[in-house]
Coordinates of C-alpha atoms and ligand atoms in Angstrom, one line a residue:
X1 CA 134.6 -46.4 107.0
X2 CA 138.0 -44.8 106.9
X3 CA 138.3 -41.9 104.5
X4 CA 141.8 -43.1 103.6
X5 CA 140.2 -46.2 102.2
X6 CA 137.0 -44.8 100.8
X7 CA 136.8 -44.6 97.0
X8 CA 135.4 -41.1 96.5
X9 CA 137.5 -39.5 93.7
X10 CA 136.5 -35.8 94.1
X11 CA 137.1 -33.3 91.4
X12 CA 138.4 -29.7 91.9
X13 CA 137.2 -28.5 88.5
X14 CA 133.6 -28.2 87.5
X15 CA 132.9 -30.8 84.8
X16 CA 132.0 -28.8 81.7
X17 CA 129.3 -31.2 80.4
X18 CA 127.3 -31.0 83.6
X19 CA 124.6 -28.4 83.2
X20 CA 122.5 -29.0 86.3
X21 CA 123.5 -28.9 89.9
X22 CA 122.8 -32.6 90.7
X23 CA 125.0 -33.7 87.8
X24 CA 127.8 -31.3 88.8
X25 CA 127.8 -32.2 92.4
X26 CA 127.4 -36.0 92.0
X27 CA 130.4 -35.9 89.7
X28 CA 132.5 -33.5 91.8
X29 CA 131.8 -35.3 95.0
X30 CA 132.8 -38.7 93.5
X31 CA 129.4 -40.4 93.5
X32 CA 129.1 -41.2 89.8
X33 CA 131.2 -41.4 86.7
X34 CA 130.0 -41.4 83.1
X35 CA 130.7 -44.6 81.2
X36 CA 128.9 -43.7 78.0
X37 CA 126.2 -41.1 77.1
X38 CA 123.4 -41.5 79.6
X39 CA 125.1 -44.5 81.2
X40 CA 126.8 -44.1 84.6
X41 CA 128.8 -46.1 87.1
X42 CA 127.8 -45.6 90.7
X43 CA 130.6 -45.3 93.1
X44 CA 130.4 -46.4 96.8
X45 CA 128.8 -43.3 98.2
X46 CA 126.1 -43.4 95.5
X47 CA 125.4 -47.0 96.1
X48 CA 124.7 -46.3 99.8
X49 CA 122.3 -43.5 98.9
X50 CA 120.6 -45.7 96.3
X51 CA 120.3 -48.6 98.7
X52 CA 118.7 -46.3 101.3
X53 CA 116.2 -45.0 98.8
X54 CA 115.5 -48.6 97.7
X55 CA 115.0 -49.7 101.3
X56 CA 112.4 -47.1 101.9
X57 CA 110.6 -47.9 98.7
X58 CA 110.7 -51.7 99.5
X59 CA 109.4 -51.2 103.0
X60 CA 106.4 -49.1 101.8
X61 CA 105.7 -51.4 98.9
X62 CA 105.7 -54.4 101.2
X63 CA 103.5 -52.5 103.7
X64 CA 101.0 -51.9 101.0
X65 CA 100.8 -55.6 100.2
X66 CA 103.4 -55.7 97.4
X67 CA 105.6 -58.8 96.7
X68 CA 109.0 -58.4 95.2
X69 CA 109.8 -60.3 92.0
X70 CA 112.7 -60.2 89.6
X71 CA 111.8 -60.1 85.9
X72 CA 114.2 -60.4 83.0
X73 CA 115.8 -57.4 81.4
X74 CA 116.2 -59.3 78.1
X75 CA 112.7 -59.7 76.8
X76 CA 111.7 -61.6 73.7
X77 CA 110.2 -59.6 70.8
X78 CA 107.2 -61.8 70.6
X79 CA 105.8 -60.5 73.8
X80 CA 106.0 -57.0 72.5
X81 CA 104.6 -58.0 69.2
X82 CA 101.6 -59.4 70.9
X83 CA 100.8 -56.2 72.8
X84 CA 101.5 -54.2 69.6
X85 CA 104.2 -52.2 71.2
X86 CA 107.2 -53.7 69.2
X87 CA 106.0 -51.5 66.3
X88 CA 105.1 -48.4 68.2
X89 CA 107.8 -48.1 70.9
X90 CA 110.2 -46.7 68.3
X91 CA 113.8 -45.8 68.7
X92 CA 113.6 -45.5 72.5
X93 CA 113.8 -49.3 72.7
X94 CA 117.2 -51.0 72.7
X95 CA 116.9 -54.0 70.5
X96 CA 119.3 -56.9 70.0
X97 CA 119.5 -60.3 68.3
X98 CA 120.8 -63.5 69.7
X99 CA 123.0 -66.0 67.7
X100 CA 119.9 -67.4 66.1
X101 CA 118.8 -64.0 64.8
X102 CA 115.9 -63.9 67.3
X103 CA 115.0 -60.4 68.4
X104 CA 114.9 -59.1 72.0
X105 CA 114.3 -55.8 73.8
X106 CA 116.2 -54.6 76.8
X107 CA 113.3 -53.9 79.0
X108 CA 112.2 -50.2 79.0
X109 CA 109.3 -51.3 81.2
X110 CA 107.7 -54.6 82.1
X111 CA 103.9 -54.7 81.4
X112 CA 104.3 -57.4 78.7
X113 CA 106.5 -59.7 80.7
X114 CA 104.5 -59.5 83.9
X115 CA 101.1 -59.7 82.4
X116 CA 102.1 -62.8 80.6
X117 CA 103.7 -64.3 83.7
X118 CA 100.6 -63.6 85.8
X119 CA 98.2 -64.9 83.1
X120 CA 100.1 -68.1 82.8
X121 CA 100.0 -68.7 86.6
X122 CA 96.6 -67.7 87.9
X123 CA 93.2 -69.1 87.0
X124 CA 90.5 -68.0 89.3
X125 CA 89.1 -64.9 91.0
X126 CA 90.5 -66.4 94.2
X127 CA 94.1 -65.7 92.9
X128 CA 93.6 -62.0 92.7
X129 CA 94.3 -59.2 93.7
X130 CA 98.1 -59.3 93.2
X131 CA 100.6 -56.5 93.7
X132 CA 104.0 -57.4 92.3
X133 CA 107.0 -55.1 92.1
X134 CA 110.7 -55.2 91.3
X135 CA 113.7 -52.8 91.5
X136 CA 116.2 -53.0 88.6
X137 CA 117.8 -51.3 85.7
X138 CA 115.6 -50.1 82.8
X139 CA 116.9 -49.3 79.3
X140 CA 115.6 -46.5 77.2
X141 CA 117.5 -45.0 74.3
X142 CA 116.4 -41.5 75.1
X143 CA 116.6 -39.0 72.3
X144 CA 118.4 -36.6 74.5
X145 CA 120.0 -38.3 77.5
X146 CA 121.0 -35.4 79.8
X147 CA 121.4 -33.9 83.2
X148 CA 123.3 -36.9 84.5
X149 CA 121.1 -39.4 86.3
X150 CA 118.0 -37.3 85.6
X151 CA 117.5 -38.7 82.1
X152 CA 119.7 -41.7 81.6
X153 CA 119.6 -44.4 79.0
X154 CA 120.2 -47.0 81.7
X155 CA 118.6 -46.1 85.0
X156 CA 117.2 -47.8 88.1
X157 CA 113.4 -48.0 88.5
X158 CA 111.0 -49.5 90.9
X159 CA 108.0 -50.8 88.9
X160 CA 104.9 -52.2 90.5
X161 CA 102.0 -53.8 88.7
X162 CA 98.6 -54.4 90.2
X163 CA 96.2 -57.1 89.0
X164 CA 92.6 -56.9 90.1
X165 CA 89.2 -58.4 89.4
X166 CA 87.4 -55.2 88.4
X167 CA 87.7 -51.4 88.4
X168 CA 86.7 -51.2 92.1
X169 CA 89.7 -53.4 92.9
X170 CA 91.9 -51.3 90.7
X171 CA 90.7 -48.1 92.5
X172 CA 91.7 -49.7 95.8
X173 CA 95.1 -50.8 94.5
X174 CA 95.6 -47.3 93.1
X175 CA 94.7 -45.7 96.3
X176 CA 97.1 -47.9 98.3
X177 CA 99.9 -46.9 95.9
X178 CA 99.0 -43.3 96.0
X179 CA 99.4 -43.3 99.8
X180 CA 102.5 -45.5 99.7
X181 CA 104.2 -43.0 97.3
X182 CA 103.3 -40.1 99.6
X183 CA 104.8 -42.0 102.5
X184 CA 108.0 -42.7 100.5
X185 CA 108.7 -39.1 99.6
X186 CA 107.8 -37.9 103.1
X187 CA 110.2 -40.5 104.6
X188 CA 112.9 -39.2 102.3
X189 CA 112.3 -35.7 103.6
X190 CA 111.8 -34.4 100.1
X191 CA 109.6 -31.4 99.3
X192 CA 107.2 -32.8 96.7
X193 CA 103.8 -32.3 95.1
X194 CA 101.4 -34.8 93.6
X195 CA 100.0 -33.7 90.3
X196 CA 97.4 -34.9 87.8
X197 CA 99.2 -36.2 84.8
X198 CA 98.6 -37.3 81.3
X199 CA 98.7 -41.0 80.9
X200 CA 100.6 -40.6 77.6
X201 CA 101.5 -43.6 75.4
X202 CA 100.9 -46.2 78.2
X203 CA 97.1 -45.5 77.9
X204 CA 94.6 -45.9 80.7
X205 CA 92.5 -43.3 82.3
X206 CA 93.9 -41.9 85.5
X207 CA 97.4 -41.0 86.4
X208 CA 99.3 -39.0 88.9
X209 CA 102.9 -37.8 88.9
X210 CA 105.0 -37.2 92.0
X211 CA 107.2 -34.2 91.6
X212 CA 110.1 -33.2 93.7
X213 CA 110.1 -29.4 93.6
X214 CA 113.3 -27.9 92.1
X215 CA 113.9 -24.8 90.0
X216 CA 115.9 -26.9 87.5
X217 CA 113.2 -29.6 87.1
X218 CA 112.3 -30.5 83.5
X219 CA 108.5 -30.6 84.3
X220 CA 106.3 -27.6 84.6
X221 CA 103.5 -27.8 87.0
X222 CA 100.5 -25.5 87.5
X223 CA 99.0 -25.3 90.9
X224 CA 96.4 -23.4 92.8
X225 CA 97.2 -21.9 96.1
X226 CA 93.5 -21.5 97.0
X227 CA 92.7 -25.2 96.7
X228 CA 94.6 -28.5 96.3
X229 CA 94.6 -28.6 92.5
X230 CA 98.0 -29.3 90.8
X231 CA 98.7 -30.7 87.4
X232 CA 101.4 -31.1 84.8
X233 CA 101.0 -28.2 82.3
X234 CA 100.7 -30.9 79.7
X235 CA 97.5 -32.2 81.3
X236 CA 95.8 -29.2 82.9
X237 CA 92.9 -27.9 80.9
X238 CA 93.3 -24.3 79.9
X239 CA 90.5 -22.2 81.2
X240 CA 90.9 -18.7 80.0
X241 CA 90.1 -15.7 82.2
X242 CA 87.0 -13.8 81.1
X243 CA 87.6 -12.0 77.8
X244 CA 88.3 -8.3 77.9
X245 CA 85.7 -6.7 75.6
X246 CA 87.4 -6.0 72.2
X247 CA 86.3 -2.7 70.6
X248 CA 88.9 -2.6 67.8
X249 CA 87.5 -2.6 64.3
X250 CA 88.3 -5.4 61.9
X251 CA 90.8 -3.8 59.5
X252 CA 91.1 -4.8 55.8
X253 CA 93.2 -7.9 55.1
X254 CA 96.6 -6.9 53.7
X255 CA 99.4 -9.0 52.1
X256 CA 102.9 -7.9 53.0
X257 CA 106.2 -9.0 51.4
X258 CA 108.4 -10.5 54.2
X259 CA 111.5 -11.7 52.3
X260 CA 113.4 -14.4 54.2
X261 CA 111.5 -13.7 57.4
X262 CA 110.4 -17.1 58.7
X263 CA 110.4 -17.1 62.5
X264 CA 108.0 -15.4 64.8
X265 CA 110.9 -13.4 66.2
X266 CA 111.9 -12.2 62.7
X267 CA 108.3 -11.0 62.1
X268 CA 108.0 -9.4 65.5
X269 CA 110.9 -7.1 64.6
X270 CA 109.9 -6.5 61.0
X271 CA 106.1 -5.9 61.5
X272 CA 106.5 -4.2 64.9
X273 CA 103.7 -6.3 66.4
X274 CA 104.0 -8.4 69.6
X275 CA 104.2 -12.2 69.3
X276 CA 100.7 -12.4 70.9
X277 CA 99.3 -11.0 67.7
X278 CA 100.6 -13.8 65.5
X279 CA 99.0 -17.0 64.6
X280 CA 101.5 -19.9 64.6
X281 CA 100.3 -22.3 61.9
X282 CA 101.6 -25.9 62.3
X283 CA 101.0 -28.7 59.8
X284 CA 100.7 -32.2 61.2
X285 CA 99.9 -35.6 60.0
X286 CA 97.2 -37.3 62.0
X287 CA 96.7 -40.9 61.0
X288 CA 97.8 -40.1 57.4
X289 CA 95.6 -37.0 57.1
X290 CA 97.3 -33.6 56.9
X291 CA 95.8 -31.0 59.2
X292 CA 96.7 -27.5 60.4
X293 CA 96.7 -26.3 64.0
X294 CA 96.7 -22.7 65.0
X295 CA 98.1 -21.4 68.3
X296 CA 98.9 -17.9 69.5
X297 CA 102.4 -16.8 68.4
X298 CA 103.9 -17.0 71.9
X299 CA 102.4 -20.4 72.7
X300 CA 103.7 -24.0 72.3
X301 CA 101.5 -26.7 70.8
X302 CA 100.8 -29.5 73.2
X303 CA 100.9 -32.7 71.1
X304 CA 99.3 -34.9 73.8
X305 CA 96.2 -32.6 74.1
X306 CA 95.9 -32.4 70.3
X307 CA 96.1 -36.2 70.0
X308 CA 93.3 -36.5 72.6
X309 CA 91.2 -33.9 70.8
X310 CA 91.6 -35.6 67.5
X311 CA 91.4 -39.2 68.9
X312 CA 94.0 -40.3 66.4
X313 CA 96.5 -43.2 67.0
X314 CA 99.6 -41.6 65.3
X315 CA 100.4 -37.9 65.3
X316 CA 103.5 -36.3 63.8
X317 CA 104.7 -33.1 62.4
X318 CA 104.1 -33.0 58.6
X319 CA 107.1 -33.2 56.2
X320 CA 107.7 -29.9 54.4
X321 CA 107.6 -31.7 51.0
X322 CA 104.0 -32.8 51.7
X323 CA 103.1 -29.2 52.6
X324 CA 104.6 -27.9 49.4
X325 CA 102.3 -30.1 47.4
X326 CA 99.3 -28.2 48.9
X327 CA 100.5 -24.6 48.9
X328 CA 103.4 -22.6 47.5
X329 CA 105.0 -22.2 50.9
X330 CA 107.3 -23.8 53.4
X331 CA 106.9 -24.0 57.2
X332 CA 107.8 -20.3 57.7
X333 CA 105.1 -18.8 55.6
X334 CA 102.0 -20.9 56.5
X335 CA 98.8 -19.2 57.6
X336 CA 95.1 -19.8 58.3
X337 CA 93.7 -18.1 55.2
X338 CA 92.9 -20.3 52.3
X339 CA 94.7 -23.4 53.7
X340 CA 93.1 -26.5 51.9
X341 CA 93.1 -28.8 55.0
X342 CA 91.0 -29.0 58.2
X343 CA 92.0 -26.3 60.6
X344 CA 92.0 -26.8 64.3
X345 CA 92.3 -23.5 66.2
X346 CA 93.3 -23.2 69.9
X347 CA 90.5 -21.5 71.8
X348 CA 92.8 -18.5 72.5
X349 CA 93.0 -17.8 68.7
X350 CA 89.3 -17.3 68.6
X351 CA 89.7 -14.2 70.8
X352 CA 92.3 -12.5 68.6
X353 CA 91.6 -9.7 66.2
X354 CA 93.6 -8.2 63.3
X355 CA 96.2 -11.0 63.5
X356 CA 99.3 -11.7 61.4
X357 CA 100.1 -15.0 59.8
X358 CA 101.8 -16.5 56.8
X359 CA 100.1 -16.1 53.4
X360 CA 100.7 -19.6 52.3
X361 CA 103.1 -18.2 49.7
X362 CA 106.9 -18.0 50.4
X363 CA 108.0 -14.6 51.7
X364 CA 104.6 -13.2 52.2
X365 CA 102.5 -12.6 55.3
X366 CA 99.0 -11.4 55.9
X367 CA 98.1 -8.8 58.5
X368 CA 94.7 -7.9 59.9
X369 CA 93.5 -11.5 59.6
X370 CA 90.2 -12.1 61.4
X371 CA 88.5 -15.3 62.3
X372 CA 85.0 -15.8 60.7
X373 CA 85.8 -13.3 58.0
X374 CA 89.1 -14.7 56.6
X375 CA 89.0 -18.2 57.8
X376 CA 86.8 -20.6 59.8
X377 CA 88.3 -23.4 61.9
X378 CA 86.9 -26.9 61.5
X379 CA 87.1 -27.2 65.3
X380 CA 88.1 -25.1 68.2
X381 CA 90.3 -27.1 70.6
X382 CA 92.4 -26.7 73.8
X383 CA 95.9 -27.6 72.6
X384 CA 98.4 -25.5 74.4
X385 CA 100.2 -26.1 77.7
X386 CA 98.5 -24.4 80.7
X387 CA 100.3 -21.2 81.8
X388 CA 100.4 -18.9 84.8
X389 CA 97.1 -17.0 85.0
X390 CA 94.9 -19.7 83.4
X391 CA 92.0 -20.4 85.8
X392 CA 91.9 -23.3 88.2
X393 CA 89.5 -26.0 86.9
X394 CA 88.4 -26.6 90.5
X395 CA 87.9 -23.2 92.0
X396 CA 88.5 -20.7 89.1
X397 CA 91.3 -18.8 90.8
X398 CA 94.4 -17.9 88.7
X399 CA 96.9 -20.7 88.6
X400 CA 100.6 -20.4 89.4
X401 CA 103.5 -22.2 87.8
X402 CA 106.5 -24.0 89.4
X403 CA 109.1 -26.6 88.3
X404 CA 109.6 -30.1 89.4
X405 CA 111.4 -33.3 88.8
X406 CA 109.1 -36.3 88.0
X407 CA 110.3 -39.0 90.4
X408 CA 107.2 -41.2 90.4
X409 CA 104.3 -41.9 88.1
X410 CA 101.2 -44.0 88.8
X411 CA 98.7 -45.1 86.1
X412 CA 95.4 -46.9 85.9
X413 CA 95.9 -49.2 82.9
X414 CA 92.5 -50.9 83.0
X415 CA 92.4 -53.8 80.6
X416 CA 94.7 -52.4 77.9
X417 CA 97.3 -55.1 78.4
X418 CA 95.1 -57.9 79.6
X419 CA 93.1 -57.5 76.4
X420 CA 96.1 -57.3 74.1
X421 CA 97.8 -60.3 75.8
X422 CA 94.6 -62.2 76.6
X423 CA 95.2 -62.2 80.3
X424 CA 92.0 -63.5 82.0
X425 CA 90.7 -65.1 85.1
X426 CA 87.5 -67.1 85.8
X427 CA 84.9 -65.3 87.8
X428 CA 82.5 -66.7 90.4
X429 CA 80.0 -67.5 87.6
X430 CA 82.6 -69.4 85.7
X431 CA 83.0 -66.6 83.1
X432 CA 86.4 -65.5 81.7
X433 CA 87.1 -61.9 82.5
X434 CA 90.0 -59.6 81.7
X435 CA 92.3 -58.8 84.5
X436 CA 92.2 -55.1 85.5
X437 CA 95.7 -53.6 85.8
X438 CA 97.6 -50.6 87.1
X439 CA 101.3 -49.7 87.0
X440 CA 103.4 -47.7 89.3
X441 CA 106.9 -46.4 88.7
X442 CA 109.6 -44.7 90.8
X443 CA 112.8 -43.5 89.3
X444 CA 115.3 -44.6 92.0
X445 CA 118.4 -43.1 90.4
X446 CA 116.5 -40.0 89.3
X447 CA 115.2 -39.6 92.9
X448 CA 118.9 -39.5 94.1
X449 CA 119.6 -36.7 91.6
X450 CA 116.3 -34.8 92.5
X451 CA 117.3 -35.0 96.2
X452 CA 120.5 -33.1 95.4
X453 CA 118.7 -30.7 93.1
X454 CA 116.7 -29.7 96.1
X455 CA 119.3 -29.9 98.8
X456 CA 122.7 -28.2 98.2
X457 CA 124.6 -24.9 98.8
X458 CA 127.7 -23.4 97.4
X459 CA 129.9 -25.9 99.2
X460 CA 128.2 -29.1 98.0
X461 CA 125.4 -31.5 98.7
X462 CA 123.3 -31.4 101.9
X463 CA 121.8 -34.9 102.0
X464 CA 118.4 -35.3 103.7
X465 CA 119.1 -37.4 106.8
X466 CA 117.2 -40.5 105.7
X467 CA 119.2 -41.0 102.5
X468 CA 122.6 -39.6 103.4
X469 CA 125.4 -42.1 102.5
X470 CA 126.9 -41.8 106.0
X471 CA 125.4 -39.9 108.9
X472 CA 128.5 -38.6 110.7
X473 CA 132.1 -37.8 109.7
X474 CA 134.6 -37.7 112.5
X475 CA 137.5 -35.4 111.6
X476 CA 140.7 -35.1 113.7
X477 CA 142.3 -31.8 112.7
X478 CA 145.8 -33.3 112.6
X479 CA 146.2 -37.1 112.4
X480 CA 149.9 -36.8 113.2
X481 CA 149.0 -35.6 116.7
X482 CA 148.7 -38.8 118.8
X483 CA 146.3 -37.4 121.3
X484 CA 143.9 -36.2 118.6
X485 CA 144.2 -39.4 116.6
X486 CA 143.5 -41.5 119.6
X487 CA 140.5 -39.4 120.6
X488 CA 139.1 -39.6 117.1
X489 CA 139.6 -43.4 117.0
X490 CA 137.8 -43.8 120.3
X491 CA 134.8 -41.6 119.2
X492 CA 134.6 -43.4 115.8
X493 CA 134.5 -46.8 117.6
X494 CA 131.9 -45.6 120.1
X495 CA 129.7 -44.1 117.3
X496 CA 129.9 -47.3 115.3
X497 CA 128.9 -49.3 118.4
X498 CA 126.0 -47.0 118.9
X499 CA 124.8 -48.0 115.4
X500 CA 125.7 -44.9 113.5
X501 CA 127.0 -44.9 110.0
X502 CA 130.3 -43.1 110.3
X503 CA 133.3 -42.0 108.3
X504 CA 136.6 -41.4 110.1
X505 CA 138.6 -38.9 108.1
X506 CA 142.0 -40.3 109.0
X507 CA 143.7 -38.8 105.9
X508 CA 146.9 -36.8 106.4
X509 CA 145.5 -33.7 104.9
X510 CA 145.1 -30.1 106.0
X511 CA 141.9 -29.6 108.1
X512 CA 140.6 -27.2 105.4
X513 CA 140.8 -29.8 102.7
X514 CA 139.0 -32.4 104.9
X515 CA 136.2 -29.9 105.8
X516 CA 135.7 -29.0 102.2
X517 CA 135.4 -32.7 101.2
X518 CA 133.0 -33.4 104.1
X519 CA 130.8 -30.5 102.9
X520 CA 131.0 -31.5 99.3
X521 CA 129.9 -35.1 99.9
X522 CA 127.2 -33.7 102.1
X523 CA 127.5 -35.7 105.4
X524 CA 124.9 -34.4 107.8
X525 CA 127.0 -34.1 110.9
X526 CA 130.7 -33.4 111.3
X527 CA 132.4 -34.0 114.6
X528 CA 135.8 -32.3 114.8
X529 CA 138.6 -33.1 117.2
X530 CA 141.1 -30.3 117.5
X531 CA 143.7 -29.3 120.1
X532 CA 141.5 -26.6 121.6
X533 CA 138.4 -28.7 122.0
X534 CA 140.4 -31.6 123.4
X535 CA 141.8 -29.4 126.1
X536 CA 138.3 -28.7 127.3
X537 CA 137.3 -32.4 126.9
X538 CA 134.9 -31.3 124.1
X539 CA 134.4 -31.9 120.4
X540 CA 133.1 -29.4 117.8
X541 CA 129.8 -30.5 116.2
X542 CA 128.6 -28.9 113.0
X543 CA 125.4 -29.7 111.1
X544 CA 125.8 -29.5 107.4
X545 CA 122.8 -27.1 107.0
X546 CA 123.9 -24.7 109.6
X547 CA 126.9 -22.3 109.6
X548 CA 128.1 -22.4 113.2
X549 CA 130.0 -25.0 115.1
X550 CA 128.9 -25.9 118.6
X551 CA 131.3 -27.0 121.3
X552 CA 129.9 -30.2 122.8
X553 CA 131.3 -31.8 125.9
X554 CA 132.3 -35.4 125.0
X555 CA 129.9 -36.8 127.6
X556 CA 127.0 -35.0 125.9
X557 CA 127.9 -36.0 122.3
X558 CA 125.6 -39.0 122.3
X559 CA 122.6 -37.0 123.4
X560 CA 123.4 -34.2 120.9
X561 CA 123.5 -36.8 118.1
X562 CA 120.3 -38.4 119.2
X563 CA 118.7 -35.0 119.0
X564 CA 119.6 -34.9 115.3
X565 CA 119.0 -38.5 114.2
X566 CA 116.3 -40.0 116.3
X567 CA 112.9 -38.8 115.2
X568 CA 110.9 -37.3 117.9
Ligands
ATP601 P1 109.7 -38.9 81.4 O1 108.4 -38.2 81.1 O2 110.5 -38.1 82.3 O3 110.4 -39.5 80.2 P2 108.2 -41.3 81.7 O4 106.8 -40.9 81.8 O5 108.8 -41.9 80.5 O6 109.2 -40.2 82.3 P3 107.7 -43.7 83.3 O7 107.6 -44.6 82.1 O8 106.4 -43.4 84.0 O9 108.5 -42.4 82.9 O10 108.8 -44.3 84.3 C1 108.6 -44.2 85.8 C2 109.7 -43.3 86.4 O11 111.0 -43.7 86.0 C3 109.6 -41.9 86.1 O12 108.6 -41.2 86.9 C4 111.0 -41.4 86.3 O13 111.2 -41.1 87.7 C5 111.8 -42.6 85.9 N1 112.4 -42.4 84.6 C6 111.8 -42.5 83.4 N2 112.7 -42.3 82.4 C7 113.9 -42.1 83.0 C8 115.2 -41.8 82.5 N3 115.5 -41.8 81.2 N4 116.2 -41.7 83.4 C9 116.0 -41.8 84.7 N5 114.8 -42.0 85.2 C10 113.7 -42.1 84.4
MG602 MG1 110.0 -41.1 79.0

C-alpha cells in the first residue's frame, strides 16, 4: 500500500472527548471515527487489525471443533418472550417494529436464536455435541457508552454456543474453549489473566473472564501471587484477615444534630471520624420487599453478591418516597438503629465498634452505635467487592489488586435456555432430555482497543506483531530524490514479493512528518532510505519498540526482517 493512497486521516490535536489512551490513539492515528454515541466507523487500518484478530479467533475456534454460522441481527420478539428475556433485558436492548407493527430486537446476544435453530434441526443424541460460532455486530444500548471501542453500542463479537448431551459433555466443551481462549490471547501477544467471574444475568454456574491487563481497564481483579487464584472483585469471596482484638469499651449511644450533612464525606469532616467508622445504610427493593443493607462507610455494595445472598429475582435501589413512608428520613440520614425492615449486614460491620450512622430522622446521626446492643441484623452476608489485603480463598495469603479489560467471557449455561425454549434431544433409551449448553464470547473490537491500551508510548501505538495492520513501512527520506525513490520502490516490491505486508511512504512530506506518522499508527518495523545509508548500500531499520536505528546492509535486510517476524 502506498501511503499517498492510504485513507488514514491522522489528527494533530488530541480529541477532547477521548478519555482513555486507546480511544485517543485510535482516533488520532486515523483508525476509527465516531458516527454516533458508542457507534464507530472503522477505517482501513482498523479493518486490517480487526481482520487479523478475527482470523486468529476463527482458526482457534475451528481447531477446537467449532463451525461458523451466520445468525440474524434482527430477531423476532417472540423468541425473547419465550425465554422470558424480552421483559427483563431492559433498556439495553434496541427494539424496533416492522411495517406490520411486529416487534424485533437488534441482537445483543444470540442464545434465543441459536437454541431454537438447533432444537428445530436436531433430534437424537447422535446429533450432539455441537459447537457453533459466529463473528458479527452486536447491539446493546449501553447506559454509558464510553472509552471508544471499549464500551460501544454497536460492537463486534465472536459468540460461540456449545450443545451437549450432559454436564460431562459441557465440561469438555468448556475445557476446550478455555484452552482455545488462552491460545487466542497468547497468539495475539497480549498480557492477560484468566479470572473467575460472576455469571451475572445470563445465569449458569461456572464462568471465567479473560482480562487484558491495563491500568485503565474498567475491571478490577484480585489475584494471589502465591498461587494461581485470580477473580473479578465482584466475584471473589471476601475472607477477612484475622480480627485484631478490640479492647475499646462500648460507649453510650448519642444522637447528634447534623444539619444538611448527607454524605459520608460531609460527616467525616463534621464528626472528625474516619469513613471506616461509619455504617453506610442502603435501602433496596428485593422482589417487592424493602430491605436494608449495611456496609462499612468506605466500601461499595456489590449488588450481584447481595442478589446471590438473597436469592431474589429482581433487586433494585429503593425509591426515596417508599423509604419516607417507613421512617422520617431520606437516604442521607438512614441508619441501623430502629429500622423497621430486615437488615442484612456485611460481615465487616460485625467487627466494628462505636460506629456512626444516620438516626432515621432527617439531619440527625447516631454515634457510638454497637451491634447486638443497638441493632441486630437479620443476616450477616458478604456483600462488598473484594479488596487488596482480603485473604486468598485458596491459600489464605493476602490478595493484590490490578486492573484489566474484559475481552472474553465464557459461561456454563446448563439447561437454562433449553428448558425455557424447550430444546431437547432423544437419548439412547428414547427419553427426551434437555440439551446442556455453554456460551463463549470475545469482544473483537474491544480486543483491538485493549491491545492499544497495553501497547503504546508517547509517540503512538506499538502494535503487537500478530495484529499490526501492516508489518513494515518503507520510508524514503526524500521522494524527490530519484535514487532514493528508486531504491525505496525496489525494496517495497521485494518485500511484497517476500510476502510481507508493507506500506511505502511515497508522500512528498518532510522525513520528520513521515516518521511521526509511522510511529503514531504503530507499524512494527520502519525501513528508512536516506542519502547516507544509500552511499554505504545500506538501509536504516528501526523497531517501533526500540529507540535506536540500526544500519543494515541491503543484502542482510531479508535476514534481519526474518529475525523479527518469523517465530523461532
Ligand atoms: P461488560 O461486563 O463489559 O458489560 P458483558 O459481561 O456484558 O461485558 P458479554 O455479554 O459476556 O459481556 O459479552 C462478551 C464479550 O463482548 C465481553 O467479554 C466483551 O469483550 C465484549 N463486550 C460486551 N459489551 C461490549 C460493549 N458494549 N462494547 C464492546 N465490547 C463489548
Ligand atoms: Mg454488559
